Short mmCIF file of C-alpha atoms in Angstrom, two decimals:
data_model
loop_
_atom_site.label_atom_id
_atom_site.label_comp_id
_atom_site.label_asym_id
_atom_site.label_seq_id
_atom_site.Cartn_x
_atom_site.Cartn_y
_atom_site.Cartn_z
CA MET A 20 0.00 0.00 0.00
CA LYS A 21 1.19 3.52 -0.82
CA GLY A 22 1.38 6.44 1.57
CA ALA A 23 -1.11 9.25 1.02
CA GLY A 24 1.04 12.03 2.42
CA ALA A 25 -0.55 14.49 4.81
CA ALA A 26 -4.23 13.61 5.09
CA ALA A 27 -7.25 15.03 6.80
CA ALA A 28 -8.62 13.48 9.97
CA THR A 29 -10.27 10.10 9.56
CA GLY A 30 -14.05 9.92 9.15
CA ALA A 31 -16.29 10.16 12.17
CA LEU A 32 -17.30 6.80 13.57
CA GLY A 33 -20.88 5.86 14.31
CA GLY A 34 -23.85 3.78 13.27
CA LEU A 35 -24.98 6.37 10.73
CA ALA A 36 -22.48 7.09 7.99
CA GLY A 37 -22.20 8.11 4.39
CA CYS A 38 -23.40 11.57 5.19
CA THR A 39 -21.04 13.67 7.31
CA GLY A 40 -19.99 16.87 5.57
CA SER A 41 -16.62 18.55 5.70
CA ASP A 42 -18.02 21.84 7.03
CA GLN A 43 -19.37 20.31 10.21
CA LYS A 44 -19.66 22.52 13.29
CA ASP A 45 -19.16 21.42 16.88
CA SER A 46 -21.69 21.82 19.64
CA LYS A 47 -20.35 25.26 20.58
CA ASP A 48 -21.64 26.61 17.28
CA GLN A 49 -25.17 25.37 17.79
CA THR A 50 -28.15 27.56 18.58
CA ASN A 51 -29.74 27.60 22.00
CA ALA A 52 -32.46 25.41 20.60
CA ASP A 53 -29.86 22.91 19.45
CA LYS A 54 -28.46 22.70 22.96
CA ASP A 55 -31.85 21.96 24.54
CA ASP A 56 -31.86 18.32 25.59
CA GLY A 57 -35.60 18.26 26.23
CA GLY A 58 -37.87 15.86 24.40
CA ASP A 59 -41.61 15.79 23.91
CA ALA A 60 -43.02 13.43 26.49
CA SER A 61 -44.44 16.26 28.60
CA ALA A 62 -47.94 17.59 28.16
CA ASP A 63 -48.70 20.24 25.55
CA LYS A 64 -48.53 23.79 26.86
CA GLY A 65 -50.07 27.02 25.70
CA ASP A 66 -47.94 29.94 24.60
CA GLY A 67 -49.62 32.40 26.90
CA GLY A 68 -51.31 34.23 24.04
CA GLY A 69 -54.72 32.65 24.42
CA GLN A 70 -54.27 30.23 21.51
CA SER A 71 -53.12 26.75 22.37
CA SER A 72 -49.74 25.98 20.80
CA THR A 73 -47.72 22.82 20.49
CA THR A 74 -43.93 22.75 20.77
CA ILE A 75 -42.19 19.72 19.31
CA SER A 76 -38.56 18.66 19.37
CA PHE A 77 -36.95 17.61 16.09
CA ILE A 78 -33.55 15.88 16.09
CA SER A 79 -31.86 16.17 12.70
CA GLY A 80 -28.50 14.93 11.47
CA MET A 81 -28.93 16.59 8.09
CA ALA A 82 -29.20 20.00 9.76
CA ALA A 83 -25.69 19.53 11.15
CA GLU A 84 -23.99 18.64 7.86
CA ASN A 85 -22.65 22.09 7.05
CA SER A 86 -23.29 25.72 7.97
CA ASP A 87 -25.38 26.45 4.87
CA ILE A 88 -27.82 23.59 5.33
CA ARG A 89 -27.98 24.27 9.08
CA SER A 90 -29.00 27.87 8.40
CA HIS A 91 -31.58 26.70 5.85
CA TYR A 92 -33.11 24.26 8.35
CA GLN A 93 -33.29 26.95 11.00
CA LYS A 94 -35.03 29.41 8.66
CA SER A 95 -37.32 26.66 7.39
CA MET A 96 -38.52 25.82 10.90
CA LYS A 97 -39.74 29.43 11.13
CA ASP A 98 -41.39 29.03 7.72
CA PHE A 99 -43.11 25.84 8.87
CA GLU A 100 -44.34 27.57 12.03
CA LYS A 101 -45.86 30.41 9.98
CA LYS A 102 -47.58 27.97 7.63
CA ASN A 103 -48.90 25.79 10.48
CA GLY A 104 -49.92 28.46 12.97
CA SER A 105 -49.94 26.81 16.37
CA VAL A 106 -46.83 24.61 16.10
CA LYS A 107 -43.39 25.60 17.29
CA VAL A 108 -40.28 23.54 16.54
CA ASN A 109 -37.27 23.01 18.76
CA LEU A 110 -34.66 22.01 16.18
CA GLN A 111 -31.72 20.04 17.55
CA ALA A 112 -28.97 19.70 14.95
CA VAL A 113 -26.88 16.68 15.93
CA SER A 114 -24.06 15.17 13.89
CA TYR A 115 -24.79 11.74 12.47
CA GLY A 116 -21.96 10.35 14.56
CA ASP A 117 -23.72 11.53 17.73
CA ILE A 118 -27.36 10.84 16.89
CA LYS A 119 -27.36 7.31 18.27
CA THR A 120 -26.21 8.51 21.70
CA LYS A 121 -28.45 11.58 21.69
CA LEU A 122 -31.60 9.75 20.62
CA SER A 123 -31.02 6.74 22.85
CA SER A 124 -30.51 8.90 25.93
CA THR A 125 -33.74 10.86 25.42
CA VAL A 126 -35.86 7.81 24.58
CA ASN A 127 -34.47 5.70 27.42
CA ALA A 128 -35.09 8.59 29.81
CA GLY A 129 -38.75 8.55 28.83
CA ASN A 130 -38.52 11.93 27.11
CA PRO A 131 -38.35 11.18 23.37
CA PRO A 132 -38.46 13.85 20.66
CA ALA A 133 -41.60 14.08 18.56
CA LEU A 134 -39.61 13.65 15.35
CA ALA A 135 -36.11 12.35 14.77
CA GLU A 136 -33.92 11.47 11.81
CA GLY A 137 -32.71 8.34 13.56
CA GLY A 138 -32.26 6.02 10.60
CA ALA A 139 -32.34 2.33 11.40
CA LEU A 140 -32.27 3.19 15.10
CA GLY A 141 -35.89 4.24 14.61
CA LEU A 142 -36.61 0.69 13.45
CA GLN A 143 -35.07 -0.62 16.63
CA PHE A 144 -37.31 1.66 18.69
CA TYR A 145 -40.29 0.61 16.57
CA ASN A 146 -39.63 -3.02 17.49
CA GLN A 147 -39.44 -1.94 21.13
CA GLY A 148 -42.79 -0.14 20.99
CA GLN A 149 -41.32 3.38 21.22
CA VAL A 150 -42.35 4.32 17.66
CA PRO A 151 -45.95 3.89 16.44
CA ASN A 152 -47.08 2.32 13.20
CA HIS A 153 -47.07 5.21 10.72
CA LYS A 154 -49.75 3.73 8.44
CA PRO A 155 -52.56 5.91 9.90
CA PHE A 156 -50.49 8.99 9.07
CA TYR A 157 -49.97 7.76 5.51
CA ASP A 158 -53.67 6.97 5.13
CA SER A 159 -54.60 10.53 6.07
CA THR A 160 -52.10 12.19 3.71
CA GLU A 161 -52.88 12.67 0.04
CA GLY A 162 -50.25 11.20 -2.27
CA PHE A 163 -48.53 9.13 0.43
CA PRO A 164 -46.84 6.73 0.21
CA ASP A 165 -47.25 6.67 -3.60
CA ASP A 166 -45.17 9.81 -4.13
CA LEU A 167 -42.26 8.56 -2.02
CA THR A 168 -39.24 7.29 -3.91
CA ALA A 169 -38.86 3.53 -4.25
CA ALA A 170 -35.91 3.69 -1.85
CA ASN A 171 -38.08 5.47 0.72
CA VAL A 172 -40.96 3.00 0.48
CA ASP A 173 -38.53 0.08 0.73
CA SER A 174 -36.85 1.58 3.79
CA ALA A 175 -39.90 2.89 5.65
CA LYS A 176 -41.63 -0.51 5.62
CA PHE A 177 -40.96 -3.38 7.99
CA ARG A 178 -42.91 -6.58 7.44
CA GLY A 179 -45.79 -4.71 5.85
CA GLU A 180 -46.03 -1.86 8.38
CA PHE A 181 -44.54 1.64 8.25
CA TRP A 182 -42.14 2.61 11.01
CA SER A 183 -41.05 5.96 9.56
CA GLY A 184 -42.16 8.81 7.35
CA GLY A 185 -39.35 8.50 4.85
CA ALA A 186 -36.01 10.23 4.29
CA GLN A 187 -35.93 13.85 3.22
CA ARG A 188 -33.20 13.09 0.69
CA HIS A 189 -31.01 10.31 -0.68
CA THR A 190 -27.42 10.05 -1.77
CA SER A 191 -25.85 7.18 -3.70
CA SER A 192 -22.43 5.57 -4.09
CA ASN A 193 -20.65 5.79 -7.44
CA LEU A 194 -17.20 5.73 -9.02
CA GLY A 195 -15.32 9.01 -8.78
CA ILE A 196 -12.19 9.64 -10.84
CA ASN A 197 -9.41 12.19 -11.07
CA VAL A 198 -9.78 13.25 -14.71
CA GLN A 199 -6.14 14.12 -15.29
CA ALA A 200 -4.82 10.85 -13.88
CA PHE A 201 -7.04 8.73 -16.11
CA LYS A 202 -6.42 10.95 -19.14
CA LYS A 203 -2.67 10.41 -18.71
CA ALA A 204 -3.32 6.68 -18.50
CA GLY A 205 -5.00 6.75 -21.91
CA VAL A 206 -8.72 7.15 -21.17
CA SER A 207 -10.51 9.23 -23.82
CA ASN A 208 -14.14 8.19 -23.30
CA PRO A 209 -14.56 7.43 -19.57
CA LYS A 210 -18.11 6.03 -19.77
CA LYS A 211 -16.92 3.54 -22.42
CA ASP A 212 -13.33 2.97 -21.27
CA LEU A 213 -14.24 2.42 -17.60
CA ALA A 214 -17.47 0.48 -18.08
CA THR A 215 -16.27 -2.90 -16.74
CA TRP A 216 -14.17 -4.05 -13.82
CA SER A 217 -11.57 -5.47 -16.24
CA GLN A 218 -11.19 -2.11 -17.96
CA PHE A 219 -11.05 -0.23 -14.68
CA TYR A 220 -8.47 -2.62 -13.25
CA ASP A 221 -6.23 -2.31 -16.32
CA TYR A 222 -6.18 1.47 -15.99
CA LEU A 223 -5.51 1.25 -12.26
CA LYS A 224 -2.40 -0.81 -13.02
CA LYS A 225 -1.22 1.74 -15.58
CA ILE A 226 -1.72 4.59 -13.14
CA ASP A 227 -0.07 2.67 -10.32
CA GLN A 228 3.00 1.86 -12.43
CA ASN A 229 3.46 5.17 -14.23
CA GLN A 230 2.19 7.95 -11.99
CA ASP A 231 3.08 9.21 -8.52
CA ILE A 232 -0.47 8.94 -7.25
CA ILE A 233 -2.61 6.42 -5.36
CA ALA A 234 -4.54 4.71 -8.15
CA PHE A 235 -7.50 3.69 -6.00
CA GLU A 236 -8.25 4.58 -2.39
CA GLN A 237 -10.69 2.36 -0.53
CA THR A 238 -12.75 4.10 2.15
CA GLY A 239 -12.13 1.12 4.38
CA VAL A 240 -13.17 2.41 7.78
CA TYR A 241 -16.15 0.22 8.67
CA ASN A 242 -18.75 2.99 8.75
CA ASP A 243 -17.70 4.18 5.28
CA LEU A 244 -17.62 0.75 3.64
CA GLU A 245 -20.98 1.25 1.99
CA SER A 246 -18.68 1.42 -1.02
CA TYR A 247 -18.57 -2.40 -0.85
CA TRP A 248 -22.36 -2.55 -0.75
CA GLY A 249 -22.42 -0.74 -4.08
CA GLU A 250 -19.57 -2.80 -5.55
CA ALA A 251 -21.29 -6.08 -4.61
CA ARG A 252 -24.40 -5.22 -6.62
CA THR A 253 -22.35 -5.03 -9.83
CA ALA A 254 -21.99 -8.83 -9.82
CA TYR A 255 -25.78 -9.08 -10.16
CA THR A 256 -28.59 -7.78 -12.36
CA GLY A 257 -32.17 -6.72 -11.72
CA GLY A 258 -31.53 -5.57 -8.17
CA THR A 259 -30.86 -9.05 -6.74
CA ASP A 260 -29.84 -8.75 -3.10
CA PRO A 261 -26.27 -10.01 -2.57
CA TRP A 262 -26.51 -10.68 1.19
CA ILE A 263 -29.83 -11.82 2.70
CA ARG A 264 -33.04 -12.99 1.01
CA GLY A 265 -36.42 -14.48 1.88
CA LYS A 266 -38.88 -13.65 4.63
CA GLY A 267 -37.61 -11.59 7.52
CA THR A 268 -38.84 -14.20 9.98
CA ASP A 269 -36.92 -16.98 8.19
CA PRO A 270 -34.15 -15.34 6.13
CA THR A 271 -31.60 -17.02 3.86
CA VAL A 272 -28.06 -15.79 4.41
CA VAL A 273 -26.32 -15.82 1.02
CA VAL A 274 -22.90 -14.43 1.91
CA GLY A 275 -20.35 -17.04 3.01
CA SER A 276 -22.77 -19.95 2.49
CA ASP A 277 -23.32 -22.82 0.06
CA HIS A 278 -26.03 -20.83 -1.75
CA GLU A 279 -25.60 -20.87 -5.53
CA ASP A 280 -25.10 -17.08 -5.59
CA ALA A 281 -22.65 -16.96 -2.70
CA PRO A 282 -19.56 -16.98 -4.98
CA LYS A 283 -20.64 -13.66 -6.50
CA THR A 284 -21.02 -11.94 -3.14
CA ASP A 285 -17.95 -13.59 -1.65
CA GLY A 286 -15.88 -12.84 -4.74
CA MET A 287 -16.75 -9.15 -4.57
CA ILE A 288 -15.73 -9.08 -0.90
CA LYS A 289 -12.36 -10.47 -1.92
CA ASN A 290 -12.21 -7.91 -4.72
CA THR A 291 -12.79 -5.04 -2.28
CA ILE A 292 -9.92 -6.27 -0.13
CA LYS A 293 -7.68 -7.00 -3.13
CA LEU A 294 -8.06 -3.51 -4.63
CA ALA A 295 -7.31 -1.92 -1.26
CA ARG A 296 -4.20 -4.04 -0.69
CA GLU A 297 -2.90 -3.64 -4.24
CA PHE A 298 -3.56 0.03 -4.92
CA SER A 299 -4.66 1.90 -1.78
CA SER A 300 -2.63 3.70 0.85
CA GLU A 301 -1.59 2.25 4.18
CA LYS A 302 -4.36 4.38 5.72
CA SER A 303 -7.17 2.83 3.68
CA ALA A 304 -8.45 0.57 6.48
CA SER A 305 -9.25 3.68 8.51
CA ARG A 306 -9.94 6.05 5.63
CA GLY A 307 -13.19 8.03 5.72
CA ASP A 308 -14.89 9.42 2.65
CA GLU A 309 -14.65 12.97 3.98
CA GLU A 310 -10.92 12.99 3.22
CA ILE A 311 -11.10 11.98 -0.43
CA PRO A 312 -12.00 15.33 -2.07
CA SER A 313 -8.87 17.03 -0.78
CA LEU A 314 -6.72 14.04 -1.73
CA MET A 315 -8.13 13.86 -5.25
CA LEU A 316 -8.03 17.59 -5.92
CA THR A 317 -4.38 17.74 -4.86
CA ASN A 318 -3.54 14.81 -7.16
CA ARG A 319 -2.80 12.28 -4.40
CA VAL A 320 -5.70 9.91 -5.20
CA ALA A 321 -6.96 8.91 -8.65
CA SER A 322 -10.23 7.12 -7.86
CA PHE A 323 -12.64 5.73 -5.25
CA THR A 324 -16.11 4.14 -5.22
CA TYR A 325 -17.73 6.33 -2.58
CA ALA A 326 -18.62 9.27 -4.83
CA THR A 327 -21.93 10.79 -3.70
CA PRO A 328 -24.03 13.48 -5.44
CA THR A 329 -22.97 16.29 -3.10
CA ALA A 330 -20.83 18.65 -5.18
CA ASN A 331 -20.40 21.17 -2.36
CA ARG A 332 -17.93 18.84 -0.66
CA TRP A 333 -15.59 19.40 -3.59
CA ARG A 334 -16.21 23.14 -3.82
CA GLN A 335 -15.23 23.50 -0.18
CA VAL A 336 -11.79 22.19 -1.17
CA LYS A 337 -11.54 24.03 -4.50
CA SER A 338 -14.13 26.73 -5.19
CA ASP A 339 -13.60 26.61 -8.97
CA VAL A 340 -13.45 22.82 -9.29
CA LYS A 341 -14.27 21.64 -12.82
CA PHE A 342 -16.75 18.76 -12.77
CA GLY A 343 -16.94 16.25 -15.59
CA TRP A 344 -14.57 15.11 -18.31
CA GLN A 345 -14.74 18.42 -20.20
CA GLY A 346 -12.68 17.12 -23.12
CA GLY A 347 -10.02 15.91 -20.70
CA ASP A 348 -9.70 19.30 -18.98
CA GLY A 349 -11.89 18.55 -15.95
CA ASP A 350 -10.80 17.89 -12.38
CA VAL A 351 -13.13 15.14 -11.16
CA MET A 352 -15.91 13.09 -12.71
CA LEU A 353 -18.66 10.90 -11.28
CA LEU A 354 -19.40 7.64 -13.14
CA PRO A 355 -21.40 4.45 -12.48
CA ASN A 356 -19.52 1.71 -10.67
CA PRO A 357 -17.97 -0.66 -13.23
CA LYS A 358 -20.06 -3.72 -14.04
CA LEU A 359 -18.64 -7.19 -13.63
CA ASP A 360 -17.51 -8.86 -16.86
CA PRO A 361 -16.78 -12.59 -17.43
CA ASP A 362 -13.00 -12.06 -17.82
CA TYR A 363 -12.41 -10.20 -14.59
CA GLY A 364 -12.18 -13.14 -12.20
CA SER A 365 -9.37 -14.82 -14.09
CA LYS A 366 -7.62 -11.47 -14.65
CA VAL A 367 -7.31 -10.74 -10.93
CA GLY A 368 -7.18 -14.30 -9.61
CA ILE A 369 -10.59 -14.47 -7.93
CA SER A 370 -12.02 -17.80 -9.03
CA GLU A 371 -15.51 -17.07 -7.69
CA LEU A 372 -15.92 -14.31 -10.28
CA GLU A 373 -14.70 -16.22 -13.33
CA GLY A 374 -17.31 -16.21 -16.08
CA VAL A 375 -19.68 -14.01 -14.08
CA SER A 376 -21.25 -10.83 -15.43
CA GLY A 377 -23.45 -8.15 -13.91
CA GLU A 378 -24.70 -4.60 -14.30
CA HIS A 379 -23.77 -1.15 -13.01
CA GLY A 380 -25.05 -0.60 -9.50
CA GLY A 381 -24.56 1.15 -6.20
CA HIS A 382 -25.91 1.73 -2.72
CA VAL A 383 -28.62 4.32 -2.09
CA TRP A 384 -28.62 5.94 1.34
CA SER A 385 -32.22 5.91 2.49
CA LEU A 386 -32.40 3.70 5.55
CA GLU A 387 -29.75 5.88 7.21
CA GLN A 388 -31.88 9.03 6.97
CA GLN A 389 -35.36 7.69 7.79
CA THR A 390 -37.31 10.12 9.96
CA SER A 391 -39.72 8.71 12.55
CA VAL A 392 -42.50 10.08 14.70
CA PHE A 393 -42.07 8.91 18.30
CA ASP A 394 -44.51 7.81 21.00
CA VAL A 395 -45.56 11.17 22.40
CA SER A 396 -49.01 12.74 22.76
CA ASP A 397 -51.45 12.45 19.85
CA LYS A 398 -51.30 16.22 19.31
CA LYS A 399 -47.51 16.24 19.11
CA GLN A 400 -47.47 13.18 16.88
CA GLN A 401 -49.73 14.94 14.39
CA ALA A 402 -47.58 18.08 14.52
CA ALA A 403 -44.48 15.97 13.98
CA TRP A 404 -46.07 14.25 10.98
CA ASP A 405 -47.05 17.63 9.53
CA LEU A 406 -43.42 18.72 9.85
CA ASN A 407 -42.26 15.53 8.17
CA VAL A 408 -44.65 16.14 5.24
CA TYR A 409 -43.41 19.73 5.01
CA LEU A 410 -39.79 18.60 4.76
CA LEU A 411 -40.70 16.19 1.97
CA THR A 412 -43.12 18.28 -0.06
CA ASP A 413 -42.67 22.00 0.54
CA GLU A 414 -40.85 23.62 -2.38
CA ASP A 415 -39.53 26.47 -0.23
CA PHE A 416 -37.64 23.93 1.85
CA ALA A 417 -36.82 21.01 -0.44
CA LEU A 418 -35.72 22.69 -3.68
CA PRO A 419 -32.99 24.95 -2.24
CA ALA A 420 -32.02 22.28 0.29
CA TRP A 421 -31.21 19.61 -2.32
CA GLY A 422 -30.46 21.87 -5.25
CA GLN A 423 -28.24 24.43 -3.59
CA TYR A 424 -27.08 23.71 -0.05
CA TYR A 425 -26.57 19.93 -0.14
CA GLU A 426 -27.05 18.44 -3.59
CA ALA A 427 -29.03 15.23 -3.24
CA ILE A 428 -31.99 13.22 -4.52
CA PRO A 429 -35.28 14.44 -2.96
CA GLY A 430 -37.35 11.96 -0.95
CA THR A 431 -40.43 12.23 -3.19
CA LYS A 432 -40.68 11.54 -6.90
CA SER A 433 -42.56 14.75 -7.64
CA MET A 434 -39.95 16.88 -5.88
CA GLY A 435 -37.21 15.08 -7.78
CA LYS A 436 -38.81 16.10 -11.07
CA LYS A 437 -39.20 19.70 -9.89
CA LEU A 438 -35.58 19.80 -8.78
CA LEU A 439 -34.30 18.68 -12.18
CA ASN A 440 -36.60 21.16 -13.94
CA GLN A 441 -35.84 24.20 -11.80
CA TYR A 442 -32.17 23.53 -11.13
CA SER A 443 -31.20 22.00 -14.48
CA ASP A 444 -28.88 24.92 -15.24
CA LYS A 445 -27.52 25.12 -11.70
CA LEU A 446 -26.74 21.53 -10.73
CA PRO A 447 -23.24 20.41 -11.76
CA SER A 448 -22.72 17.27 -13.83
CA TRP A 449 -21.32 15.63 -10.71
CA THR A 450 -24.81 15.71 -9.19
CA THR A 451 -26.93 15.16 -12.31
CA ASN A 452 -24.83 12.12 -13.28
CA ALA A 453 -25.57 10.55 -9.89
CA ILE A 454 -29.30 11.20 -10.25
CA ASP A 455 -29.31 9.90 -13.84
CA GLN A 456 -27.59 6.67 -12.79
CA VAL A 457 -30.14 5.94 -10.09
CA ASN A 458 -32.87 6.47 -12.67
CA GLN A 459 -31.14 4.56 -15.49
CA TYR A 460 -30.16 1.45 -13.55
CA GLY A 461 -33.22 1.39 -11.30
CA PRO A 462 -33.18 -1.50 -8.80
CA GLN A 463 -29.41 -1.92 -9.19
CA TYR A 464 -29.18 1.23 -7.05
CA ALA A 465 -30.98 0.13 -3.89
CA THR A 466 -30.83 0.56 -0.13
CA THR A 467 -28.82 -2.21 1.46
CA GLY A 468 -30.68 -3.90 4.30
CA ALA A 469 -34.09 -2.30 3.80
CA ALA A 470 -35.60 -5.33 2.09
CA TRP A 471 -34.32 -7.85 4.64
CA ASP A 472 -37.08 -7.13 7.18
CA VAL A 473 -34.93 -8.58 9.94
CA LYS A 474 -34.30 -7.33 13.43
CA GLY A 475 -30.70 -6.32 14.00
CA THR A 476 -30.29 -4.76 10.55
CA SER A 477 -27.81 -2.17 11.83
CA ASP A 478 -25.62 -4.76 13.54
CA ILE A 479 -25.58 -6.86 10.39
CA ARG A 480 -24.65 -3.99 8.10
CA TRP A 481 -22.10 -2.15 10.19
CA ASN A 482 -20.65 -4.79 12.50
CA ASN A 483 -21.11 -8.19 10.86
CA ILE A 484 -20.36 -7.12 7.28
CA ASN A 485 -18.40 -3.88 7.32
CA LYS A 486 -16.21 -4.35 10.39
CA THR A 487 -15.20 -7.80 9.16
CA ILE A 488 -14.29 -6.52 5.68
CA SER A 489 -12.40 -3.61 7.25
CA SER A 490 -10.36 -6.08 9.31
CA GLY A 491 -9.56 -7.89 6.06
CA ILE A 492 -8.35 -4.65 4.45
CA ALA A 493 -6.19 -4.04 7.52
CA GLY A 494 -4.62 -7.49 7.14
CA GLN A 495 -6.09 -8.84 10.35
CA VAL A 496 -8.19 -11.52 8.60
CA SER A 497 -7.37 -13.52 5.49
CA PRO A 498 -9.58 -12.53 2.51
CA ASP A 499 -10.56 -16.19 2.07
CA LYS A 500 -11.95 -16.31 5.60
CA VAL A 501 -13.84 -13.01 5.59
CA PRO A 502 -17.07 -14.27 3.89
CA GLN A 503 -17.42 -17.22 6.26
CA GLN A 504 -16.83 -15.00 9.28
CA ILE A 505 -19.51 -12.62 8.05
CA ASN A 506 -21.92 -15.54 7.62
CA GLN A 507 -21.31 -16.77 11.15
CA LYS A 508 -21.71 -13.29 12.64
CA ILE A 509 -24.95 -12.62 10.76
CA LYS A 510 -26.45 -15.92 11.91
CA LYS A 511 -25.48 -15.13 15.48
CA THR A 512 -27.13 -11.71 15.25
CA LEU A 513 -30.29 -13.20 13.79
CA GLN A 514 -30.41 -15.81 16.55
CA GLU A 515 -29.88 -13.21 19.27
CA GLN A 516 -32.66 -11.06 17.81
CA ASN A 517 -35.07 -14.04 17.86
CA GLN A 518 -35.97 -13.92 14.19
#
């Protein structure tokens, strides 16, 4: 493994990843409302003006991503209050790395917020009876859940019931390249020249041998290994799940088993580890995605598979960054992950992948940003749901949020269309390419874990799968043993959760 030179701090650890921005503020920069630890279990109180008002607490990780989106959330809470009259919002912007601790402490103390962007932790609380079935809310709301994105519907459901109101936005994992490095290696048409894993691998070898740059940097820290989730899908077609299938009460574990598809999943695990060991820096096992923009824009890294739609991350490093190929004059470009071709397995010495082909694919972050109404008073639950609907459907909030302050895919289909129409001349190709790929390859870009309908989803994703692969990248576990270890850990988790 090569050295990456001076690098930024490693990515924040935590159960919710794939989302922490590089302009994050610490708690000292939060508003007084942010610092308020109070929840919503207490009775509703009037505001002293004669009209009964309801104050709800809203814990948001998205609002803590950078200063621009934080300011937009704060202003939007005032906008929501004006449009809803008797509801006041106590916004608590909490980093994704801290949400688990924050939310758990308030819920366990019997003082939960009315609304929280808790991700899969909300599913855990749903299974514990702390989050109500959201179906009555959906039934009373025109256009729901039909207007939600497929990723949102898939994530918000658990065994036929709704445990959340959806995610306000989605991001997705893709291939990101340093244009100049690949141009020097001979690429002239990146979408054609980097379409398959064999092609991509051949160019990585050329870059590795002829340029003073890290050809491929794996974001190998366990909470940023969603990159593997996206890579694994490229060995399949039609959105086939690489890890767990069947009913949630009696699931089939594919990875590390004797299932006929296990070689595809296991082979891609070995490929993730192989690429990291062959081309990545010595820091790759603890590398977070937040560091990559600065490394790529200073010509220290040539590629990675954790490219998300958010262009502002790159502008914060270089304000005049040139997105896209631009005739070979660009800085960075976002592409679909390479698809598996039949020759790749023999080329790299992974027998499980010999003769196997697949399609472009990636991971869509949706489960991580699910927003749930918690078990508080009926009045506060309704106010919380109204706020959730506002965040998903109000143009004054959603369009600038995902078109300007934090480029992303809106949580509803109708808002996605409006975003592309109204921001078509403002969104960079970096963002529009990501959106186009989700649309073009459909189910191949899906939310890992949402369809499993098993208890312990978070443990399976972050601990059983990602931590084990990360240990393989770090050289602590042989690549040949990683799939079997993952299988054993998943089965143990399922047993402990009484599936």
